[in-house]
Short mmCIF file of N, CA and C in Angstrom, two decimals:
data_model
loop_
_atom_site.label_atom_id
_atom_site.label_comp_id
_atom_site.label_asym_id
_atom_site.label_seq_id
_atom_site.Cartn_x
_atom_site.Cartn_y
_atom_site.Cartn_z
N MET A 143 57.60 -8.33 -11.55
CA MET A 143 56.26 -8.41 -11.21
C MET A 143 56.10 -7.20 -10.43
N HIS A 144 55.12 -6.35 -10.75
CA HIS A 144 54.50 -5.10 -10.07
C HIS A 144 53.56 -5.03 -9.30
N ASP A 145 53.66 -4.52 -8.02
CA ASP A 145 52.24 -4.45 -7.05
C ASP A 145 51.68 -3.30 -7.10
N GLU A 146 50.56 -3.25 -7.11
CA GLU A 146 49.76 -1.96 -7.08
C GLU A 146 49.52 -1.42 -5.97
N ARG A 147 49.91 -1.85 -4.58
CA ARG A 147 49.81 -1.51 -3.24
C ARG A 147 50.84 -0.45 -3.24
N SER A 148 50.60 0.27 -1.94
CA SER A 148 51.65 1.47 -1.72
C SER A 148 53.13 0.53 -0.92
N HIS A 149 54.14 1.11 -0.83
CA HIS A 149 55.29 1.14 -0.32
C HIS A 149 55.08 0.41 0.70
N PRO A 150 55.95 -0.58 1.21
CA PRO A 150 55.95 -1.11 2.44
C PRO A 150 56.26 -0.43 3.66
N LEU A 151 57.14 0.77 3.40
CA LEU A 151 57.65 1.60 4.59
C LEU A 151 56.55 2.68 4.93
N LEU A 152 55.70 2.88 3.62
CA LEU A 152 54.63 3.85 3.96
C LEU A 152 53.63 3.30 4.50
N GLN A 153 53.37 2.08 4.47
CA GLN A 153 52.25 1.04 5.20
C GLN A 153 52.39 1.12 6.66
N GLN A 154 53.85 1.28 7.40
CA GLN A 154 53.89 1.17 8.60
C GLN A 154 53.78 2.57 9.39
N THR A 155 53.69 3.77 8.81
CA THR A 155 53.55 5.15 9.42
C THR A 155 52.02 5.35 9.69
N PRO A 156 51.95 5.61 10.65
CA PRO A 156 50.46 6.00 11.03
C PRO A 156 50.14 7.21 10.17
N LEU A 157 48.44 7.61 9.63
CA LEU A 157 48.12 8.73 9.30
C LEU A 157 47.65 9.52 10.07
N SER A 158 47.45 10.59 10.34
CA SER A 158 47.09 11.73 11.12
C SER A 158 46.33 12.52 10.27
N VAL A 159 45.47 13.32 10.47
CA VAL A 159 44.75 14.43 9.86
C VAL A 159 45.05 15.73 10.71
N ASN A 160 45.62 16.59 9.86
CA ASN A 160 46.20 17.78 10.27
C ASN A 160 45.25 18.89 9.77
N PRO A 161 44.39 19.49 11.33
CA PRO A 161 43.33 20.38 10.81
C PRO A 161 43.75 22.10 10.29
N PHE A 162 45.29 22.15 10.33
CA PHE A 162 45.79 23.49 9.68
C PHE A 162 46.04 23.41 8.36
N ILE A 163 46.03 22.34 7.56
CA ILE A 163 46.13 22.13 6.32
C ILE A 163 44.84 21.95 5.50
N ASP A 164 44.54 22.87 4.48
CA ASP A 164 43.71 22.71 3.62
C ASP A 164 44.02 22.04 2.55
N LEU A 165 43.48 20.85 1.84
CA LEU A 165 43.56 20.63 0.71
C LEU A 165 42.89 21.16 -0.63
N PRO A 166 43.57 21.46 -1.80
CA PRO A 166 42.92 21.89 -2.68
C PRO A 166 41.95 21.51 -3.19
N LYS A 167 40.82 22.44 -3.39
CA LYS A 167 39.63 22.16 -4.04
C LYS A 167 39.32 22.67 -5.50
N PRO A 168 38.59 22.15 -6.54
CA PRO A 168 38.60 22.63 -7.72
C PRO A 168 37.74 23.99 -7.79
N PRO A 169 38.39 24.86 -8.73
CA PRO A 169 37.61 26.16 -8.87
C PRO A 169 36.53 26.27 -9.37
N THR A 170 35.68 27.14 -8.74
CA THR A 170 34.48 27.47 -9.53
C THR A 170 34.44 28.14 -10.86
N LEU A 171 33.84 27.66 -11.90
CA LEU A 171 33.90 28.66 -12.85
C LEU A 171 32.82 29.39 -13.20
N PRO A 172 33.15 30.48 -14.06
CA PRO A 172 32.00 31.59 -14.06
C PRO A 172 31.01 31.34 -15.15
N HIS A 173 30.03 31.84 -15.00
CA HIS A 173 28.76 31.30 -16.08
C HIS A 173 29.01 31.64 -17.24
N ASN A 174 30.09 32.71 -17.69
CA ASN A 174 30.39 32.86 -19.08
C ASN A 174 31.52 31.99 -19.56
N TYR A 175 32.14 31.20 -18.88
CA TYR A 175 33.17 30.10 -19.30
C TYR A 175 32.95 29.46 -20.60
N ALA A 176 34.27 29.86 -21.57
CA ALA A 176 33.96 29.06 -22.89
C ALA A 176 35.50 28.32 -22.89
N SER A 177 35.32 27.00 -23.40
CA SER A 177 36.43 26.23 -23.54
C SER A 177 36.72 26.56 -24.47
N LEU A 178 38.70 26.05 -24.48
CA LEU A 178 39.36 26.44 -25.30
C LEU A 178 39.17 25.54 -26.75
N PRO A 179 39.51 26.24 -27.88
CA PRO A 179 39.02 25.54 -28.91
C PRO A 179 39.87 24.08 -29.23
N SER A 180 39.54 23.39 -30.12
CA SER A 180 40.52 21.92 -29.94
C SER A 180 41.47 22.17 -30.92
N THR A 181 41.56 23.00 -32.05
CA THR A 181 42.42 23.61 -32.97
C THR A 181 43.14 24.86 -33.02
N LEU A 182 44.20 24.89 -32.77
CA LEU A 182 44.87 26.25 -32.67
C LEU A 182 44.90 27.18 -34.40
N PRO A 183 45.01 28.45 -33.72
CA PRO A 183 45.11 29.14 -35.54
C PRO A 183 46.27 28.81 -36.15
N PRO A 184 46.50 29.08 -37.26
CA PRO A 184 47.78 28.85 -37.93
C PRO A 184 48.89 29.94 -37.30
N SER A 185 50.24 29.24 -37.55
CA SER A 185 51.20 30.30 -36.70
C SER A 185 51.40 31.49 -37.57
N SER A 186 51.50 32.60 -36.93
CA SER A 186 51.69 33.71 -37.53
C SER A 186 53.20 33.99 -38.55
N LEU A 187 54.07 33.11 -37.88
CA LEU A 187 55.20 33.12 -38.41
C LEU A 187 55.20 32.75 -39.85
N SER A 188 54.11 31.66 -40.12
CA SER A 188 53.83 31.63 -41.62
C SER A 188 52.87 32.55 -42.46
N ALA A 189 52.87 33.79 -41.97
CA ALA A 189 52.06 34.47 -42.50
C ALA A 189 52.53 34.91 -43.86
N PRO A 190 51.68 35.42 -44.63
CA PRO A 190 52.12 35.80 -46.07
C PRO A 190 53.16 36.98 -46.16
N PRO A 191 54.05 37.24 -47.00
CA PRO A 191 54.82 38.52 -46.76
C PRO A 191 53.87 39.68 -46.86
N ALA A 192 54.73 40.63 -46.17
CA ALA A 192 54.05 42.04 -46.53
C ALA A 192 54.83 42.90 -47.90
N ALA A 193 53.63 43.78 -48.30
CA ALA A 193 54.27 44.47 -49.36
C ALA A 193 55.52 45.48 -49.05
N SER A 194 55.54 45.92 -47.83
CA SER A 194 56.82 46.56 -47.47
C SER A 194 58.39 46.02 -47.80
N ASN A 195 58.22 44.55 -47.28
CA ASN A 195 59.27 43.73 -47.18
C ASN A 195 59.08 42.30 -47.70
N PRO A 196 59.07 41.88 -48.95
CA PRO A 196 58.72 40.67 -49.56
C PRO A 196 59.29 39.65 -48.68
N GLU A 197 60.56 39.53 -48.10
CA GLU A 197 61.36 38.52 -47.67
C GLU A 197 60.96 38.26 -46.18
N LEU A 198 60.20 39.02 -45.34
CA LEU A 198 59.92 38.79 -44.38
C LEU A 198 58.31 38.60 -44.01
N PRO A 199 57.84 37.64 -43.13
CA PRO A 199 56.41 37.37 -42.98
C PRO A 199 55.83 38.41 -42.17
N ALA A 200 54.58 38.75 -42.69
CA ALA A 200 53.94 40.30 -42.03
C ALA A 200 52.94 39.60 -40.84
N TYR A 201 53.56 39.45 -39.67
CA TYR A 201 52.80 38.99 -38.85
C TYR A 201 52.34 39.75 -37.75
N VAL A 202 52.48 40.99 -37.79
CA VAL A 202 52.13 42.10 -36.97
C VAL A 202 51.17 43.01 -37.93
N THR A 203 49.83 42.96 -37.47
CA THR A 203 49.00 43.16 -38.28
C THR A 203 48.10 44.38 -37.14
N SER A 204 47.23 45.30 -38.11
CA SER A 204 46.65 46.11 -37.30
C SER A 204 45.04 46.09 -37.82
N SER A 205 43.96 46.51 -37.35
CA SER A 205 42.68 46.49 -37.71
C SER A 205 42.51 47.47 -39.04
N SER A 206 43.39 48.23 -39.19
CA SER A 206 43.06 49.09 -40.66
C SER A 206 43.67 48.56 -41.85
N GLY A 207 44.16 47.22 -41.41
CA GLY A 207 44.75 46.34 -42.77
C GLY A 207 46.11 46.52 -42.66
N PHE A 208 47.01 47.21 -42.05
CA PHE A 208 48.33 47.25 -42.21
C PHE A 208 48.88 45.94 -41.65
N ALA A 209 49.77 45.33 -42.31
CA ALA A 209 50.70 44.40 -41.70
C ALA A 209 52.06 44.38 -42.18
N ALA A 210 53.26 44.12 -41.24
CA ALA A 210 54.41 44.11 -41.33
C ALA A 210 55.18 43.33 -40.43
N HIS A 211 56.68 43.07 -40.93
CA HIS A 211 57.50 42.17 -40.06
C HIS A 211 57.96 43.08 -39.02
N PRO A 212 58.20 43.07 -37.65
CA PRO A 212 58.75 43.85 -36.84
C PRO A 212 60.18 44.53 -37.00
N ALA A 213 60.81 43.87 -37.76
CA ALA A 213 62.27 44.22 -38.32
C ALA A 213 61.97 45.73 -39.35
N THR A 214 60.74 45.46 -40.16
CA THR A 214 60.42 46.59 -41.11
C THR A 214 60.09 47.86 -40.07
N ILE A 215 58.85 47.39 -39.18
CA ILE A 215 58.56 48.60 -38.50
C ILE A 215 59.87 49.21 -37.56
N ILE A 216 60.78 48.43 -37.04
CA ILE A 216 61.82 49.38 -36.38
C ILE A 216 62.65 49.93 -37.43
N ALA A 217 62.93 49.55 -38.60
CA ALA A 217 63.60 50.34 -39.58
C ALA A 217 62.91 51.55 -40.05
N GLN A 218 61.62 51.58 -40.10
CA GLN A 218 60.90 52.77 -40.34
C GLN A 218 60.92 53.74 -39.34
N ASN A 219 60.76 53.10 -38.16
CA ASN A 219 60.85 54.15 -37.10
C ASN A 219 62.30 54.68 -36.77
N LYS A 220 63.47 54.21 -37.04
CA LYS A 220 64.88 54.60 -37.16
C LYS A 220 64.80 55.76 -38.13
N ALA A 221 64.26 55.01 -39.45
CA ALA A 221 64.09 56.52 -40.46
C ALA A 221 63.66 57.40 -40.03
N LEU A 222 62.39 57.43 -39.58
CA LEU A 222 61.53 58.49 -38.94
C LEU A 222 62.47 59.80 -37.98
N LEU A 223 63.29 58.53 -36.81
CA LEU A 223 63.81 59.39 -35.88
C LEU A 223 64.96 59.88 -36.35
N GLU A 224 65.77 59.33 -37.58
CA GLU A 224 66.90 60.27 -38.19
C GLU A 224 66.36 61.27 -38.68
N GLN A 225 65.06 61.44 -39.71
CA GLN A 225 64.60 62.49 -40.34
C GLN A 225 64.32 63.77 -39.15
N LEU A 226 63.50 63.43 -38.24
CA LEU A 226 63.47 64.35 -37.32
C LEU A 226 64.68 64.91 -36.60
N LYS A 227 65.65 64.08 -36.48
CA LYS A 227 67.06 65.00 -36.10
C LYS A 227 67.30 65.83 -36.94
N LYS A 228 67.72 65.17 -38.23
CA LYS A 228 67.78 66.12 -39.15
C LYS A 228 66.97 67.43 -39.71
N GLN A 229 65.77 67.09 -39.43
CA GLN A 229 64.86 68.70 -39.27
C GLN A 229 65.36 69.44 -38.01
N ARG A 230 65.30 68.85 -37.00
CA ARG A 230 65.51 69.54 -35.78
C ARG A 230 67.15 70.80 -35.90
N THR A 231 68.05 69.81 -36.30
CA THR A 231 69.53 70.42 -36.47
C THR A 231 69.36 71.44 -37.77
N GLU A 232 68.57 71.32 -38.60
CA GLU A 232 68.29 72.40 -39.59
C GLU A 232 67.45 73.67 -39.29
N ALA A 233 66.33 73.29 -38.34
CA ALA A 233 65.85 74.10 -37.61
C ALA A 233 66.40 74.99 -36.71
N GLU A 234 67.46 74.33 -35.64
CA GLU A 234 68.47 75.25 -34.78
C GLU A 234 69.46 75.86 -35.71
N LYS A 235 69.79 75.47 -36.90
CA LYS A 235 70.65 76.31 -37.70
C LYS A 235 70.17 77.54 -38.30
N LYS A 236 68.87 77.20 -38.52
CA LYS A 236 68.04 78.47 -39.34
C LYS A 236 68.00 79.65 -38.47
N VAL A 237 67.58 79.11 -37.09
CA VAL A 237 67.23 80.12 -35.70
C VAL A 237 68.59 80.47 -35.79
N LYS A 238 69.68 80.04 -35.28
CA LYS A 238 71.31 80.95 -35.08
C LYS A 238 71.34 81.33 -36.56
N ASP A 239 71.45 81.27 -37.82
CA ASP A 239 71.45 82.37 -38.64
C ASP A 239 70.80 83.52 -38.40
N TRP A 240 69.25 83.27 -38.13
CA TRP A 240 68.31 84.42 -38.20
C TRP A 240 68.89 85.37 -36.83
N GLU A 241 69.16 84.71 -35.71
CA GLU A 241 69.75 85.61 -34.68
C GLU A 241 70.95 86.37 -34.97
N GLN A 242 71.78 85.64 -35.68
CA GLN A 242 73.00 86.25 -36.09
C GLN A 242 72.71 87.25 -37.19
N SER A 243 72.09 87.34 -38.00
CA SER A 243 71.67 88.05 -39.02
C SER A 243 70.78 89.48 -38.21
N ILE A 244 70.28 89.16 -37.02
CA ILE A 244 69.69 90.18 -36.33
C ILE A 244 70.89 90.89 -35.56
N ALA A 245 71.96 90.17 -35.06
CA ALA A 245 72.75 91.08 -34.50
C ALA A 245 74.08 91.69 -35.48
N ASP A 246 74.01 91.16 -36.61
CA ASP A 246 74.96 91.77 -37.50
C ASP A 246 74.39 93.38 -37.96
N ARG A 247 72.71 93.28 -38.16
CA ARG A 247 72.14 94.39 -38.55
C ARG A 247 72.20 95.33 -37.56
N GLU A 248 71.91 94.90 -36.40
CA GLU A 248 72.29 95.92 -35.00
C GLU A 248 73.53 96.30 -34.96
N LEU A 249 74.60 95.62 -35.27
CA LEU A 249 75.98 96.19 -35.34
C LEU A 249 76.13 97.00 -36.28
N ALA A 250 75.59 96.75 -37.51
CA ALA A 250 75.85 97.91 -39.06
C ALA A 250 75.35 99.01 -38.39
N GLU A 251 74.00 98.99 -37.77
CA GLU A 251 73.32 100.35 -37.56
C GLU A 251 74.14 101.18 -36.44
N LYS A 252 74.77 100.28 -35.46
CA LYS A 252 75.61 101.09 -34.67
C LYS A 252 76.92 101.57 -34.97
N ARG A 253 77.39 100.78 -35.96
CA ARG A 253 78.58 101.50 -36.99
C ARG A 253 78.28 102.71 -37.65
N ARG A 254 76.83 102.85 -38.10
CA ARG A 254 76.36 103.75 -38.95
C ARG A 254 76.42 104.95 -38.01
N LYS A 255 75.92 104.71 -36.87
CA LYS A 255 75.53 105.90 -35.95
C LYS A 255 77.04 106.26 -35.56
N ALA A 256 78.10 105.34 -35.14
CA ALA A 256 79.66 105.90 -34.54
C ALA A 256 80.57 105.42 -34.99
N PRO A 257 80.75 105.81 -36.56
CA PRO A 257 81.98 104.66 -37.13
C PRO A 257 83.28 104.77 -36.50
N GLY A 258 83.79 103.75 -36.39
CA GLY A 258 84.98 103.87 -35.81
C GLY A 258 84.98 103.23 -34.46
N TRP A 259 83.93 103.41 -33.91
CA TRP A 259 84.01 103.21 -32.36
C TRP A 259 83.94 101.52 -32.07
N LEU A 260 83.12 100.67 -33.05
CA LEU A 260 83.28 99.32 -32.68
C LEU A 260 84.06 98.51 -33.42
N ASP A 261 84.81 99.38 -34.45
CA ASP A 261 85.78 98.35 -35.03
C ASP A 261 87.00 98.58 -34.61
N SER A 262 87.56 98.99 -33.73
CA SER A 262 88.80 99.04 -33.02
C SER A 262 88.51 99.05 -31.48
N GLU A 263 89.83 98.69 -30.84
CA GLU A 263 89.42 98.69 -29.18
C GLU A 263 89.93 99.99 -28.61
N GLN A 264 90.07 100.84 -29.27
CA GLN A 264 90.16 102.36 -28.71
C GLN A 264 88.86 103.03 -28.54
N HIS A 265 88.32 103.15 -27.53
CA HIS A 265 87.14 103.57 -27.32
C HIS A 265 86.87 105.36 -27.06
N LEU A 266 87.88 106.02 -27.24
CA LEU A 266 87.85 107.35 -27.01
C LEU A 266 87.98 107.96 -28.40
N LEU A 267 86.96 108.65 -28.71
CA LEU A 267 86.95 108.96 -30.05
C LEU A 267 87.43 110.82 -30.03
N GLN A 268 88.53 111.12 -30.91
CA GLN A 268 89.01 112.26 -30.98
C GLN A 268 89.11 112.88 -32.06
N PRO A 269 88.73 114.29 -32.13
CA PRO A 269 88.62 114.84 -33.77
C PRO A 269 90.07 114.60 -34.34
N ALA A 270 89.89 114.44 -35.59
CA ALA A 270 91.26 114.36 -36.56
C ALA A 270 91.92 115.36 -36.45
N LYS A 271 93.03 115.74 -36.16
CA LYS A 271 94.04 116.69 -36.29
C LYS A 271 94.65 117.06 -37.79
N LYS A 272 94.68 118.26 -38.10
CA LYS A 272 95.40 118.65 -39.29
C LYS A 272 96.87 118.18 -39.47
N ALA A 273 97.63 117.82 -40.42
CA ALA A 273 98.90 117.35 -40.38
C ALA A 273 99.53 118.85 -40.36
N GLU A 274 99.31 119.52 -41.25
CA GLU A 274 100.03 121.31 -41.53
C GLU A 274 99.22 122.04 -40.83
N PRO A 275 99.58 122.71 -39.66
CA PRO A 275 99.19 123.76 -38.80
C PRO A 275 98.83 125.10 -39.52
N GLU A 276 98.01 125.31 -40.54
CA GLU A 276 97.66 126.62 -41.22
C GLU A 276 97.01 127.72 -40.36
N GLU A 277 96.97 128.60 -41.06
CA GLU A 277 96.55 129.69 -40.28
C GLU A 277 95.11 129.45 -39.67
N GLN A 278 94.98 129.33 -38.45
CA GLN A 278 93.56 128.87 -38.08
C GLN A 278 92.98 130.26 -37.87
N MET A 279 91.26 129.78 -38.50
CA MET A 279 90.44 131.06 -38.35
C MET A 279 89.05 130.72 -37.59
N ASN A 280 88.94 131.42 -36.60
CA ASN A 280 87.77 131.27 -36.00
C ASN A 280 86.45 131.52 -36.69
N LEU A 281 85.44 130.48 -36.60
CA LEU A 281 84.25 131.05 -37.49
C LEU A 281 83.76 132.50 -37.23
N MET A 282 83.67 132.71 -36.14
CA MET A 282 83.36 134.21 -35.86
C MET A 282 84.46 135.48 -36.15
N ASP A 283 85.43 134.93 -36.81
CA ASP A 283 86.16 136.15 -37.51
C ASP A 283 86.12 135.91 -39.16
N GLU A 284 84.87 135.60 -39.54
CA GLU A 284 84.97 135.72 -40.89
C GLU A 284 84.74 136.97 -41.08
N PRO A 285 85.20 137.32 -42.39
CA PRO A 285 85.22 138.43 -43.09
C PRO A 285 83.50 138.97 -43.21
N GLU A 286 83.37 140.32 -43.13
CA GLU A 286 81.73 140.82 -43.60
C GLU A 286 81.10 140.57 -44.80
N PRO A 287 82.26 140.31 -45.86
CA PRO A 287 81.51 140.26 -47.06
C PRO A 287 81.16 138.98 -47.37
N VAL A 288 81.83 137.95 -46.95
CA VAL A 288 81.04 136.60 -47.07
C VAL A 288 79.72 136.15 -46.68
N VAL A 289 79.79 137.01 -45.16
CA VAL A 289 78.48 136.81 -44.05
C VAL A 289 77.51 137.50 -45.15
N MET A 290 77.71 138.75 -45.54
CA MET A 290 76.57 139.31 -46.46
C MET A 290 76.25 138.86 -47.43
N GLU A 291 77.08 138.35 -48.39
CA GLU A 291 76.69 137.29 -49.44
C GLU A 291 75.67 136.33 -49.47
N GLU A 292 75.88 135.60 -48.18
CA GLU A 292 75.17 134.21 -47.66
C GLU A 292 73.75 134.67 -47.54
N ASN A 293 73.75 136.14 -46.62
CA ASN A 293 72.35 136.34 -46.22
C ASN A 293 71.90 136.74 -47.70
N LYS A 294 72.40 137.48 -48.74
CA LYS A 294 71.87 137.58 -49.92
C LYS A 294 71.24 136.66 -50.58
N LYS A 295 72.04 135.35 -50.73
CA LYS A 295 71.58 134.01 -51.37
C LYS A 295 70.04 133.72 -50.37
N ARG A 296 70.30 133.43 -49.39
CA ARG A 296 69.00 133.17 -48.58
C ARG A 296 67.99 133.93 -48.76
N GLU A 297 67.90 135.21 -49.09
CA GLU A 297 66.68 136.12 -49.36
C GLU A 297 66.17 135.64 -50.67
N ARG A 298 67.54 135.69 -51.86
CA ARG A 298 67.06 135.42 -53.11
C ARG A 298 66.23 133.98 -53.24
N THR A 299 66.87 133.08 -52.43
CA THR A 299 66.05 131.60 -52.45
C THR A 299 64.65 131.63 -51.91
N ALA A 300 64.56 132.49 -50.68
CA ALA A 300 63.16 132.60 -50.26
C ALA A 300 62.27 133.41 -51.34
N GLN A 301 62.48 134.41 -51.76
CA GLN A 301 61.75 134.85 -52.79
C GLN A 301 61.61 133.95 -54.12
N ASP A 302 62.74 133.30 -54.25
CA ASP A 302 62.15 132.07 -55.54
C ASP A 302 61.12 131.32 -55.05
N LEU A 303 61.05 130.83 -53.92
CA LEU A 303 60.15 130.09 -53.13
C LEU A 303 58.81 130.80 -52.85
N GLY A 304 58.99 131.67 -52.85
CA GLY A 304 57.61 132.45 -52.56
C GLY A 304 56.96 132.51 -53.94
N ALA A 305 57.77 133.20 -55.16
CA ALA A 305 57.29 133.13 -56.10
C ALA A 305 56.64 131.63 -57.06
N ALA A 306 57.57 130.75 -56.71
CA ALA A 306 57.06 129.18 -56.90
C ALA A 306 55.72 128.77 -56.29
N MET A 307 55.75 129.19 -54.97
CA MET A 307 54.17 129.15 -54.56
C MET A 307 52.89 129.88 -54.91
N ASP A 308 53.52 130.94 -55.48
CA ASP A 308 52.44 131.91 -55.95
C ASP A 308 51.96 131.34 -57.64
N ARG A 309 52.88 130.85 -58.04
CA ARG A 309 52.70 130.45 -59.20
C ARG A 309 51.77 129.25 -59.13
N ALA A 310 51.94 128.29 -58.27
CA ALA A 310 51.37 127.00 -58.22
C ALA A 310 49.98 127.19 -57.39
N PHE A 311 50.03 128.31 -56.27
CA PHE A 311 48.57 128.43 -55.63
C PHE A 311 47.98 129.91 -56.12
N GLY A 312 48.39 130.42 -56.48
CA GLY A 312 47.93 131.82 -56.74
C GLY A 312 48.43 132.70 -56.02
N ARG A 313 48.49 134.11 -56.27
CA ARG A 313 48.79 135.25 -55.38
C ARG A 313 47.92 135.21 -54.52
N SER A 314 48.13 135.49 -52.98
CA SER A 314 47.23 135.73 -52.12
C SER A 314 47.70 137.23 -51.36
N GLU A 315 46.90 138.14 -51.11
CA GLU A 315 46.81 139.13 -50.49
C GLU A 315 46.54 139.21 -48.93
N MET A 316 47.59 139.59 -48.28
CA MET A 316 46.98 139.72 -46.72
C MET A 316 46.73 141.19 -46.35
N GLY A 317 45.64 141.31 -45.79
CA GLY A 317 45.54 142.63 -44.99
C GLY A 317 44.33 143.06 -45.14
#
């Protein structure tokens, strides 16, 4: 048999009101309060399958109509990240190749200007010496007839050039 009254020990303790304790009061509801619906919407785990992955339910949806499972979205993001990494490494390789081609062109230009300078560790350029020391002649010691022949050739070339100019433009008299 169960008695609805309080416990006998509690009946023996006197009650006193403590002024420092505030008992909870019911909250005041705002004027636009709407109660919860009595039925819950259907579970998103039983959503229809997505077109991108028919094995998994598409419970992540957007306002544009896109729907997919989180695993599908994660896989797409990983694939995109891999593609971006691949493009970055290819771009870095292209830039490195471009910089190397510039350096190679500059080196080729320097080698063209000073052949032998950059090809060896020896950086003191000296003229090549002849193996057989023949009778060395100074340019100033050339025989006179050779110099005179060269002067005649120059005069003939100048006259030929003047004649060609006269034929092309007509003869002009000065004076």
